[in-house]
PDB file of C-alpha atoms in Angstrom:
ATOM      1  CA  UNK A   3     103.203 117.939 101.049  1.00 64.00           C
ATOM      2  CA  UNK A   4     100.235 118.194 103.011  1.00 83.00           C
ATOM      3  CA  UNK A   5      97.649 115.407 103.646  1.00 94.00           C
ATOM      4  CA  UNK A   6      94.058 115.056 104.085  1.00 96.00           C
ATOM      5  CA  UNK A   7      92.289 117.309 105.803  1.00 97.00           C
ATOM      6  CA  UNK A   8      88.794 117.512 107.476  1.00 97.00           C
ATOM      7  CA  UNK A   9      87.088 119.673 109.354  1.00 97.00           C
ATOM      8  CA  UNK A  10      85.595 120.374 111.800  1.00 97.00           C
ATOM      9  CA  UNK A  11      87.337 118.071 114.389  1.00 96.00           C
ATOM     10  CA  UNK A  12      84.680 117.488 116.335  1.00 96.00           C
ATOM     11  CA  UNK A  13      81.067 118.089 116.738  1.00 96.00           C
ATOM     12  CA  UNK A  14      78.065 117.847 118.763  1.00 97.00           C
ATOM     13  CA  UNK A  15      74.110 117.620 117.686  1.00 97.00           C
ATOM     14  CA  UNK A  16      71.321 116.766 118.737  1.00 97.00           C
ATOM     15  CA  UNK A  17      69.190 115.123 116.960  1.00 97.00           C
ATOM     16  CA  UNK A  18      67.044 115.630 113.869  1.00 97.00           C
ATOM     17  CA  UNK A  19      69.345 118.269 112.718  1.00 98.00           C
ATOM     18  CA  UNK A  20      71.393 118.536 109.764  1.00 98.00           C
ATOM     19  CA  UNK A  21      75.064 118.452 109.642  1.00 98.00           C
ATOM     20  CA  UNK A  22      78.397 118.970 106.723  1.00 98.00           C
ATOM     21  CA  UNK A  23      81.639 118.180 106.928  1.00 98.00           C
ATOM     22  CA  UNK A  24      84.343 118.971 104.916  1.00 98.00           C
ATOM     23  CA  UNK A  25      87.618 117.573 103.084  1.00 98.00           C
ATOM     24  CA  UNK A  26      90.372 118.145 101.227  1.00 98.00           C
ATOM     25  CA  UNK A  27      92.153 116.153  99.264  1.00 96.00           C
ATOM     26  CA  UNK A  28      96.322 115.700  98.838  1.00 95.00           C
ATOM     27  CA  UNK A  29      97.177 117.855  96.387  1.00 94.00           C
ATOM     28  CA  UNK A  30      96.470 116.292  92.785  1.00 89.00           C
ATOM     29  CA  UNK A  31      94.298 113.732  94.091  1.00 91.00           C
ATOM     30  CA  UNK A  32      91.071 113.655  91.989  1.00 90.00           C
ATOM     31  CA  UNK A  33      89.356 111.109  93.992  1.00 90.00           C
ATOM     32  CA  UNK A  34      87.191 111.526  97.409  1.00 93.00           C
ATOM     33  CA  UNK A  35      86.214 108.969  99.446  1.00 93.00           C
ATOM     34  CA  UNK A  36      84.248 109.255 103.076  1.00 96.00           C
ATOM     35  CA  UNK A  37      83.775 106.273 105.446  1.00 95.00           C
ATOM     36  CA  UNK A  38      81.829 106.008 108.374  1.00 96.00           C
ATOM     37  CA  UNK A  39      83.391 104.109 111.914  1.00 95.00           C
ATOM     38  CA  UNK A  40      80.777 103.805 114.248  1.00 93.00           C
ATOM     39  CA  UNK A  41      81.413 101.941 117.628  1.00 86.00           C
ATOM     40  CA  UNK A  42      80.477  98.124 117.214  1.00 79.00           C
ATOM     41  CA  UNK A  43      80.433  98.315 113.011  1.00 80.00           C
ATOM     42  CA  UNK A  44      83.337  98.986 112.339  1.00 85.00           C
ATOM     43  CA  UNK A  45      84.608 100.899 108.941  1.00 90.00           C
ATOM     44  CA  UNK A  46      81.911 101.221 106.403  1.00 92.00           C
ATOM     45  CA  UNK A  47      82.301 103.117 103.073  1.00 91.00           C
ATOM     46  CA  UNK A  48      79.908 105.589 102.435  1.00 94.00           C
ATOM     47  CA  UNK A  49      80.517 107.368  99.306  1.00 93.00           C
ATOM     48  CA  UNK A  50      82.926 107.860  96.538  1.00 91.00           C
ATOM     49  CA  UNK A  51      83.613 111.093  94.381  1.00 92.00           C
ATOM     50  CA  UNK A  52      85.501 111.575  91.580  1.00 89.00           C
ATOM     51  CA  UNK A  53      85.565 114.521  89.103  1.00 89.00           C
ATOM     52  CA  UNK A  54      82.747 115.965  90.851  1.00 92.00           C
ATOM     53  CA  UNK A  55      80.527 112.830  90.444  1.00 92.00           C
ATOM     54  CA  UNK A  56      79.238 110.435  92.923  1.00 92.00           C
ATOM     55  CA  UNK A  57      80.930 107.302  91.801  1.00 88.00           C
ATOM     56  CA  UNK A  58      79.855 104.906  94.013  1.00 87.00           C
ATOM     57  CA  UNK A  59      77.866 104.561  97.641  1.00 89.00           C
ATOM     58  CA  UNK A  60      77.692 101.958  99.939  1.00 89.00           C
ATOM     59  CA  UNK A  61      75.153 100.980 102.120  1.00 89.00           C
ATOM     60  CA  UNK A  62      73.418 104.311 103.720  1.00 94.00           C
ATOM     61  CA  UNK A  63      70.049 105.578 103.300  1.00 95.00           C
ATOM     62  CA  UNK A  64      69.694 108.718 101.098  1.00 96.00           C
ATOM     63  CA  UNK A  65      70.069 111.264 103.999  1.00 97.00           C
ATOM     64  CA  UNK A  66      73.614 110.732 103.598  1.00 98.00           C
ATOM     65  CA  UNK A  67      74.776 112.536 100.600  1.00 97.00           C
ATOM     66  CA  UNK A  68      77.749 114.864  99.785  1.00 96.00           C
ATOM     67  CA  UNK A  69      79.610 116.835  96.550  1.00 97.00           C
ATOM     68  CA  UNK A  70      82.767 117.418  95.539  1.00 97.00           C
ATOM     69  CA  UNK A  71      83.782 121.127  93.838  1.00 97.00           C
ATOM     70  CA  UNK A  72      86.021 121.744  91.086  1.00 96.00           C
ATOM     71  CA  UNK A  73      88.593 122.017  93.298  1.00 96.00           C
ATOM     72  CA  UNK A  74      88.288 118.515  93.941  1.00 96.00           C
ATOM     73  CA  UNK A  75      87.382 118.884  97.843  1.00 97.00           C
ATOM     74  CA  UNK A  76      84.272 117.241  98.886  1.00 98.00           C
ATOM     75  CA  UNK A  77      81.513 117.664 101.552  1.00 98.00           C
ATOM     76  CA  UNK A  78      79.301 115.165 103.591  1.00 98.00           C
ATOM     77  CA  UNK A  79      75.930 115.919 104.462  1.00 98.00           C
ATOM     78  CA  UNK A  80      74.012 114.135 107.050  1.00 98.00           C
ATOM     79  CA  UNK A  81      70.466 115.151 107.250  1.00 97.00           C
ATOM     80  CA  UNK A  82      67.535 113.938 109.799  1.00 98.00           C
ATOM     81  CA  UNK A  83      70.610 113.110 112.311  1.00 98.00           C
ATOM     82  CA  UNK A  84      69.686 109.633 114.306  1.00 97.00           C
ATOM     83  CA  UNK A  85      71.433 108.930 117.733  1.00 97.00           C
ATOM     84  CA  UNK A  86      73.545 106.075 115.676  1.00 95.00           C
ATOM     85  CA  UNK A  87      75.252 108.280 112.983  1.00 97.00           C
ATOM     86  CA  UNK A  88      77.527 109.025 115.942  1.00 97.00           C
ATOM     87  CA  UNK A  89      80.970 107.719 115.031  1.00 97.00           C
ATOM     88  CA  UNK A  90      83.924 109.099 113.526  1.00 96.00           C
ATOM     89  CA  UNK A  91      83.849 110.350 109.584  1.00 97.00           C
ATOM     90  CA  UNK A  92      86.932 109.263 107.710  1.00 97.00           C
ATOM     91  CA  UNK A  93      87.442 110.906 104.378  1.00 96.00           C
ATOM     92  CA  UNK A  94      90.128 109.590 102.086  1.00 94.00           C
ATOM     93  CA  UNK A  95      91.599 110.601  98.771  1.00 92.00           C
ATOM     94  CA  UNK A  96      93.659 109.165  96.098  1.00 88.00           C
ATOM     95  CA  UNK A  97      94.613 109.341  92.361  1.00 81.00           C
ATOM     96  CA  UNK A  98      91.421 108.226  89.848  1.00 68.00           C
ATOM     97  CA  UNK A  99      93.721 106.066  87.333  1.00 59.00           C
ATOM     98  CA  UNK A 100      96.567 103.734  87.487  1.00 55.00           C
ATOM     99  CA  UNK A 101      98.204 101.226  89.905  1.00 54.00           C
ATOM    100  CA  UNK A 102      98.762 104.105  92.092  1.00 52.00           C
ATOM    101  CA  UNK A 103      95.194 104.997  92.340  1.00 56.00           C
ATOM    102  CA  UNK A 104      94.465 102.251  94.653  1.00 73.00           C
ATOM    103  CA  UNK A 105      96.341 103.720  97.699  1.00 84.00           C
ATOM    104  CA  UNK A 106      93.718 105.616 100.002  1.00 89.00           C
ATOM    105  CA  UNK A 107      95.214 108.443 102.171  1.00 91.00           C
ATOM    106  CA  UNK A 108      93.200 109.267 104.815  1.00 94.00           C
ATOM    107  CA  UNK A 109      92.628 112.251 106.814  1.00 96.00           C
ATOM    108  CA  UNK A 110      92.519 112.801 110.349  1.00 95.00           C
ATOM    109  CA  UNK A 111      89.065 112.225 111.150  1.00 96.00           C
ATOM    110  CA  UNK A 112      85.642 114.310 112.146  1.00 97.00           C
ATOM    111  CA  UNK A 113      84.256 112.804 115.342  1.00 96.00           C
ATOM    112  CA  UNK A 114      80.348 113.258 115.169  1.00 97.00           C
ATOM    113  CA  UNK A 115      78.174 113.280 118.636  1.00 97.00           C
ATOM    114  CA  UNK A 116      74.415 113.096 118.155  1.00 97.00           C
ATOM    115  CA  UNK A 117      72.467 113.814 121.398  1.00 96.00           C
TER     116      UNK A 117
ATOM    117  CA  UNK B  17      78.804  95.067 105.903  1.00 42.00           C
ATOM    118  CA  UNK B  18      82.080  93.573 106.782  1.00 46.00           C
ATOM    119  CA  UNK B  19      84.219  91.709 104.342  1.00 58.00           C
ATOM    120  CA  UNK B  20      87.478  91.210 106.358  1.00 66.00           C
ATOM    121  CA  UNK B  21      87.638  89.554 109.312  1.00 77.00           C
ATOM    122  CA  UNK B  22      90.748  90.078 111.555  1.00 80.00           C
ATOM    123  CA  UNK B  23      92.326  87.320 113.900  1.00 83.00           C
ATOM    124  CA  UNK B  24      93.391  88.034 116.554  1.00 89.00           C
ATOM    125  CA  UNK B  25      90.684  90.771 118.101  1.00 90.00           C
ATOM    126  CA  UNK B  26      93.548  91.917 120.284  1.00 93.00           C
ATOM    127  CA  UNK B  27      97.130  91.020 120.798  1.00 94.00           C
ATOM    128  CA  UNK B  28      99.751  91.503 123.416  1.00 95.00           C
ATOM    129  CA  UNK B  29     103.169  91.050 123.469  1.00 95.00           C
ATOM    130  CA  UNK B  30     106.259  92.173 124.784  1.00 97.00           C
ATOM    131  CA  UNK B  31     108.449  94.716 122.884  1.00 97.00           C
ATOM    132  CA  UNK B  32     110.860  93.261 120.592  1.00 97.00           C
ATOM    133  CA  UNK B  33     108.658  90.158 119.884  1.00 97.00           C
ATOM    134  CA  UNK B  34     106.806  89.274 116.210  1.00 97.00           C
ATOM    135  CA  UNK B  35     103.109  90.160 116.310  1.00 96.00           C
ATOM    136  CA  UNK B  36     101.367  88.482 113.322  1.00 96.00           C
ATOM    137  CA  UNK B  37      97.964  88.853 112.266  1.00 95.00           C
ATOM    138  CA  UNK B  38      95.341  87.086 110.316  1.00 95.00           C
ATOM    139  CA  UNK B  39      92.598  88.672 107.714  1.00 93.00           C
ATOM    140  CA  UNK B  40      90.216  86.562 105.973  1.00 93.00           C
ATOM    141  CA  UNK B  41      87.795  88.024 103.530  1.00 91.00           C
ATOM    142  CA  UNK B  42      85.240  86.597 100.618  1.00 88.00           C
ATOM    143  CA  UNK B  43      85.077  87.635  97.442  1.00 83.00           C
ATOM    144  CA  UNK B  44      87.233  88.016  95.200  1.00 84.00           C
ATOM    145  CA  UNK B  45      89.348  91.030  95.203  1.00 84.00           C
ATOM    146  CA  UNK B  46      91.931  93.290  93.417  1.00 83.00           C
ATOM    147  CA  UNK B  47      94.491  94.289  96.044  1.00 86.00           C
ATOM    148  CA  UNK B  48      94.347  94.006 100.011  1.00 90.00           C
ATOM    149  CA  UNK B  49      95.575  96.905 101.954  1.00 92.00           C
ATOM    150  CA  UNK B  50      96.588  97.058 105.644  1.00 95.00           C
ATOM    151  CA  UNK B  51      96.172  99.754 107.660  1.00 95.00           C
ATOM    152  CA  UNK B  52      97.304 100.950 111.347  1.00 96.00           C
ATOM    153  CA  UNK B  53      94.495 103.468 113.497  1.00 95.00           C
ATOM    154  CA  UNK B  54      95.972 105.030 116.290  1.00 92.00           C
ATOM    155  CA  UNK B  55      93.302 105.861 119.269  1.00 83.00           C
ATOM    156  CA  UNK B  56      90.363 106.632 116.787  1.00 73.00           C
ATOM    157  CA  UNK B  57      92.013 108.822 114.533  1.00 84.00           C
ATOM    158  CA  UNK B  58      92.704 108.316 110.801  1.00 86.00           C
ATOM    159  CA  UNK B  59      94.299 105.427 109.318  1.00 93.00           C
ATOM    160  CA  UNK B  60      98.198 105.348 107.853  1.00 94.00           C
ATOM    161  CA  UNK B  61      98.343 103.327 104.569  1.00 94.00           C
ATOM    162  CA  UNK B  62     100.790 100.300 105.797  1.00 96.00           C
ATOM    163  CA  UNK B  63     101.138  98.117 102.315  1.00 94.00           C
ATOM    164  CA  UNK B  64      99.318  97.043  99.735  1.00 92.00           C
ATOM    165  CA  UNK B  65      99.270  93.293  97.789  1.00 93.00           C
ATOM    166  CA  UNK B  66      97.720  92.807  94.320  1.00 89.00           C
ATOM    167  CA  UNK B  67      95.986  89.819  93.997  1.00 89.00           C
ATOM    168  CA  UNK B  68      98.731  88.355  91.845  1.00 92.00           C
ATOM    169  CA  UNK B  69     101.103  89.186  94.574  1.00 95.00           C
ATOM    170  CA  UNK B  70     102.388  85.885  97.235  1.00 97.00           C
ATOM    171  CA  UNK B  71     104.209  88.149  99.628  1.00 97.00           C
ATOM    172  CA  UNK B  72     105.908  91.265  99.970  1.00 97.00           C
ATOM    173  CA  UNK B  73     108.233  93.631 102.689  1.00 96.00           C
ATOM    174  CA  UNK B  74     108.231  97.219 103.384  1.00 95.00           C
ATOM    175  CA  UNK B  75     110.770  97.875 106.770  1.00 97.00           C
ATOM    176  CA  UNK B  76     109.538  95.319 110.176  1.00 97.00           C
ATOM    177  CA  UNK B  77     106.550  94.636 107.590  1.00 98.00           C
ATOM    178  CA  UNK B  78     105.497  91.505 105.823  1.00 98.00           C
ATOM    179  CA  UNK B  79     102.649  90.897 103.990  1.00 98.00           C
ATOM    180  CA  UNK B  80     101.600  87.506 102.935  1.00 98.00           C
ATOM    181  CA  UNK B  81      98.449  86.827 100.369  1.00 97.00           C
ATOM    182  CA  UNK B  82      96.819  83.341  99.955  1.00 96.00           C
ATOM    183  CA  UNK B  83      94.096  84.044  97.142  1.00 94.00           C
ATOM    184  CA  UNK B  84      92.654  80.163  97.000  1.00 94.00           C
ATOM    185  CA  UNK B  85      92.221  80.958 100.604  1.00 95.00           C
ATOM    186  CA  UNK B  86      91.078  84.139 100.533  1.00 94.00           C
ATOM    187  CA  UNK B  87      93.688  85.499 103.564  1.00 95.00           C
ATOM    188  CA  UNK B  88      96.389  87.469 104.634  1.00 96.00           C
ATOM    189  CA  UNK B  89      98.716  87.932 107.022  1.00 96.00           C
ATOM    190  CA  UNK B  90     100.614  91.068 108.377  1.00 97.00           C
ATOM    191  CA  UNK B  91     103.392  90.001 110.118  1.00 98.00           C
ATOM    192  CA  UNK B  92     105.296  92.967 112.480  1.00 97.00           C
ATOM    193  CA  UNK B  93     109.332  92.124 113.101  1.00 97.00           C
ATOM    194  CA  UNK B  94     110.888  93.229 116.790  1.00 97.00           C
ATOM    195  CA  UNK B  95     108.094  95.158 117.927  1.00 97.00           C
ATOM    196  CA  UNK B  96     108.209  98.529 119.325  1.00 96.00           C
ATOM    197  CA  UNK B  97     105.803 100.490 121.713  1.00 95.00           C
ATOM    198  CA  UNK B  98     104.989 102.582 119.427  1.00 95.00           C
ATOM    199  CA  UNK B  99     103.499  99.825 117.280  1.00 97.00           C
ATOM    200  CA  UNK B 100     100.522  99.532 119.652  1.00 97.00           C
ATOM    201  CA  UNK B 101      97.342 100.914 117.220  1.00 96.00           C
ATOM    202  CA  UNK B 102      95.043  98.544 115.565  1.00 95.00           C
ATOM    203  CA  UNK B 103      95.542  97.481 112.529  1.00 96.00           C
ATOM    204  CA  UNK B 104      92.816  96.191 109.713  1.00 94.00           C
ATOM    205  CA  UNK B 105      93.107  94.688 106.456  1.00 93.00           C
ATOM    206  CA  UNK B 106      90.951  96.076 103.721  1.00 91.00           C
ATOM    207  CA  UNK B 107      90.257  95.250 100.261  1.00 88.00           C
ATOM    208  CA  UNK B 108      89.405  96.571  97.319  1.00 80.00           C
ATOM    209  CA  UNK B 109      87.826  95.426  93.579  1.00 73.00           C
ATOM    210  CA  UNK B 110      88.390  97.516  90.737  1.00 62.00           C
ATOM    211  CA  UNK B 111      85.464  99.816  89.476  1.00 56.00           C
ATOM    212  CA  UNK B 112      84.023  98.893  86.230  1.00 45.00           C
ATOM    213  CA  UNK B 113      84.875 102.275  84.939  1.00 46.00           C
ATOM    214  CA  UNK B 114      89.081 101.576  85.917  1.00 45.00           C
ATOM    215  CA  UNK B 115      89.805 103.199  89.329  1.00 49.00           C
ATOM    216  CA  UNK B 116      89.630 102.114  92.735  1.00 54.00           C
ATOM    217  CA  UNK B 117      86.387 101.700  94.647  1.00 63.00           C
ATOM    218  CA  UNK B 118      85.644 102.429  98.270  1.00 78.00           C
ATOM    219  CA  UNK B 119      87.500  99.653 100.128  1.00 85.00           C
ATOM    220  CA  UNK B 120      85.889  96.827 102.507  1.00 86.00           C
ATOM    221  CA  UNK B 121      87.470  96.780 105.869  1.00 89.00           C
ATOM    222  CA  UNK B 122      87.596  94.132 108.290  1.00 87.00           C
ATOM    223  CA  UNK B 123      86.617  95.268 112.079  1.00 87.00           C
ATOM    224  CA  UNK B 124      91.032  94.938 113.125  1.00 91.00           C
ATOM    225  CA  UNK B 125      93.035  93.866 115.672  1.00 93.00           C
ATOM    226  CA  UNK B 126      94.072  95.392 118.529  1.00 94.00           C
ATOM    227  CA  UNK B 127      97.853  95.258 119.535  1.00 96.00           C
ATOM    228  CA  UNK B 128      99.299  96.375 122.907  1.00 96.00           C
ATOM    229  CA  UNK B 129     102.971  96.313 122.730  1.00 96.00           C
ATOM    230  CA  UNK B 130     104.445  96.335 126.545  1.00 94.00           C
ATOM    231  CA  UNK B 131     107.568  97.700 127.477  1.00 90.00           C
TER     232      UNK B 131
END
């Protein structure tokens, strides 16, 4: 079964710009989670989707925001790019309901350079 | 912002040893998860305790949970090299609405396993 996937691997702006990144979910996971790890913070959660709603956000100004498509797989869109929002993206999925739904699987990772 | 704090910030010991580490966090919370980050890529789900949980074992892996003092403890049997990541503890209170929310994680400890 395949994980969590994210593209693109890496990336380079500069910034001011605007940037997505993308993610897909294990395969009957309804549930789409991205986290930020920037150098010296540490992981922060950013945003939660579920059934194509925004379920939850943490602590970001609004130029973070994102989707998630019917399909269930979810983008993250950084807009205005600072020099801090370099750091790696995490995205994570996992079942909405149940005991089970509290496992996160996360993907390998979009590393973001802002120049 | 941080809700986990990790003890030790790094750890090194020779292979075969114990490695344990230390998570404290503040609120109160649903389940605690720990997870292992290899060089900066994504995490691997290690265990997860519910809150009404004391201890529990998956392989070389033992998790403790001390609710009235808000810790945990990951304790690693007969290390191997291949052990050497870092590893965070992360927690989690349920949504209002019944599923999981994004998780808090503390900033992890590094472990260096030497041959």
């Amino acid at each position: 079964e395949a994980g969590v996937t994210q593209s693109p691997t890496h990336l380079i702006k500069t910034r001011g710009q605007q940037v997505t990144l993308r993610c897909s979910p294990i395969s009957g996971h309804t549930s789409v989670y991205w986290y930020q790890q920037a150098l010296g913070l540490g992981l922060q959660f950013l945003l939660w989707y579920d059934e194509g709603e925004e379920r939850n956000r943490g602590n970001f100004p609004p130029r973070f925001s994102g989707r998630q498509f019917p399909n269930y797989s979810s983008e993250l869109n950084v807009n205005a790019l600072e020099l801090e929002d370099s750091a790696l993206y995490l995205c994570a999925s996992s079942f909405m309901w149940g005991d089970s739904g509290e496992t996160q699987y996360f993907g390998p990772g979009t590393r973001l350079l802002v120049l | 912002s941080q809700q986990g704090e990790e003890d030790p910030q790094a750890l090194s010991i020779q292979e075969g040893e114990n490695a344990t580490m230390n998570c404290s966090y503040k609120t109160s919370i649903n389940n605690l998860q720990w997870y292992r980050q290899n060089s900066g890529r994504g995490l691997v789900h290690l265990i997860l305790i519910r809150s009404n949980e004391r201890e529990k074992h998956s392989g070389r892996l033992r998790v403790t949970l001390d609710t009235s003092k808000k810790s945990s403890s990951l304790l690693i049997t007969a290390s191997r090299a291949a052990d050497t990541a870092s590893y965070f503890c992360a927690t989690a209170s349920r949504y209002s609405g019944g599923g999981a929310d994004g998780l808090t994680f503390g900033k992890g400890t590094h472990l260096i396993i030497q041959p």
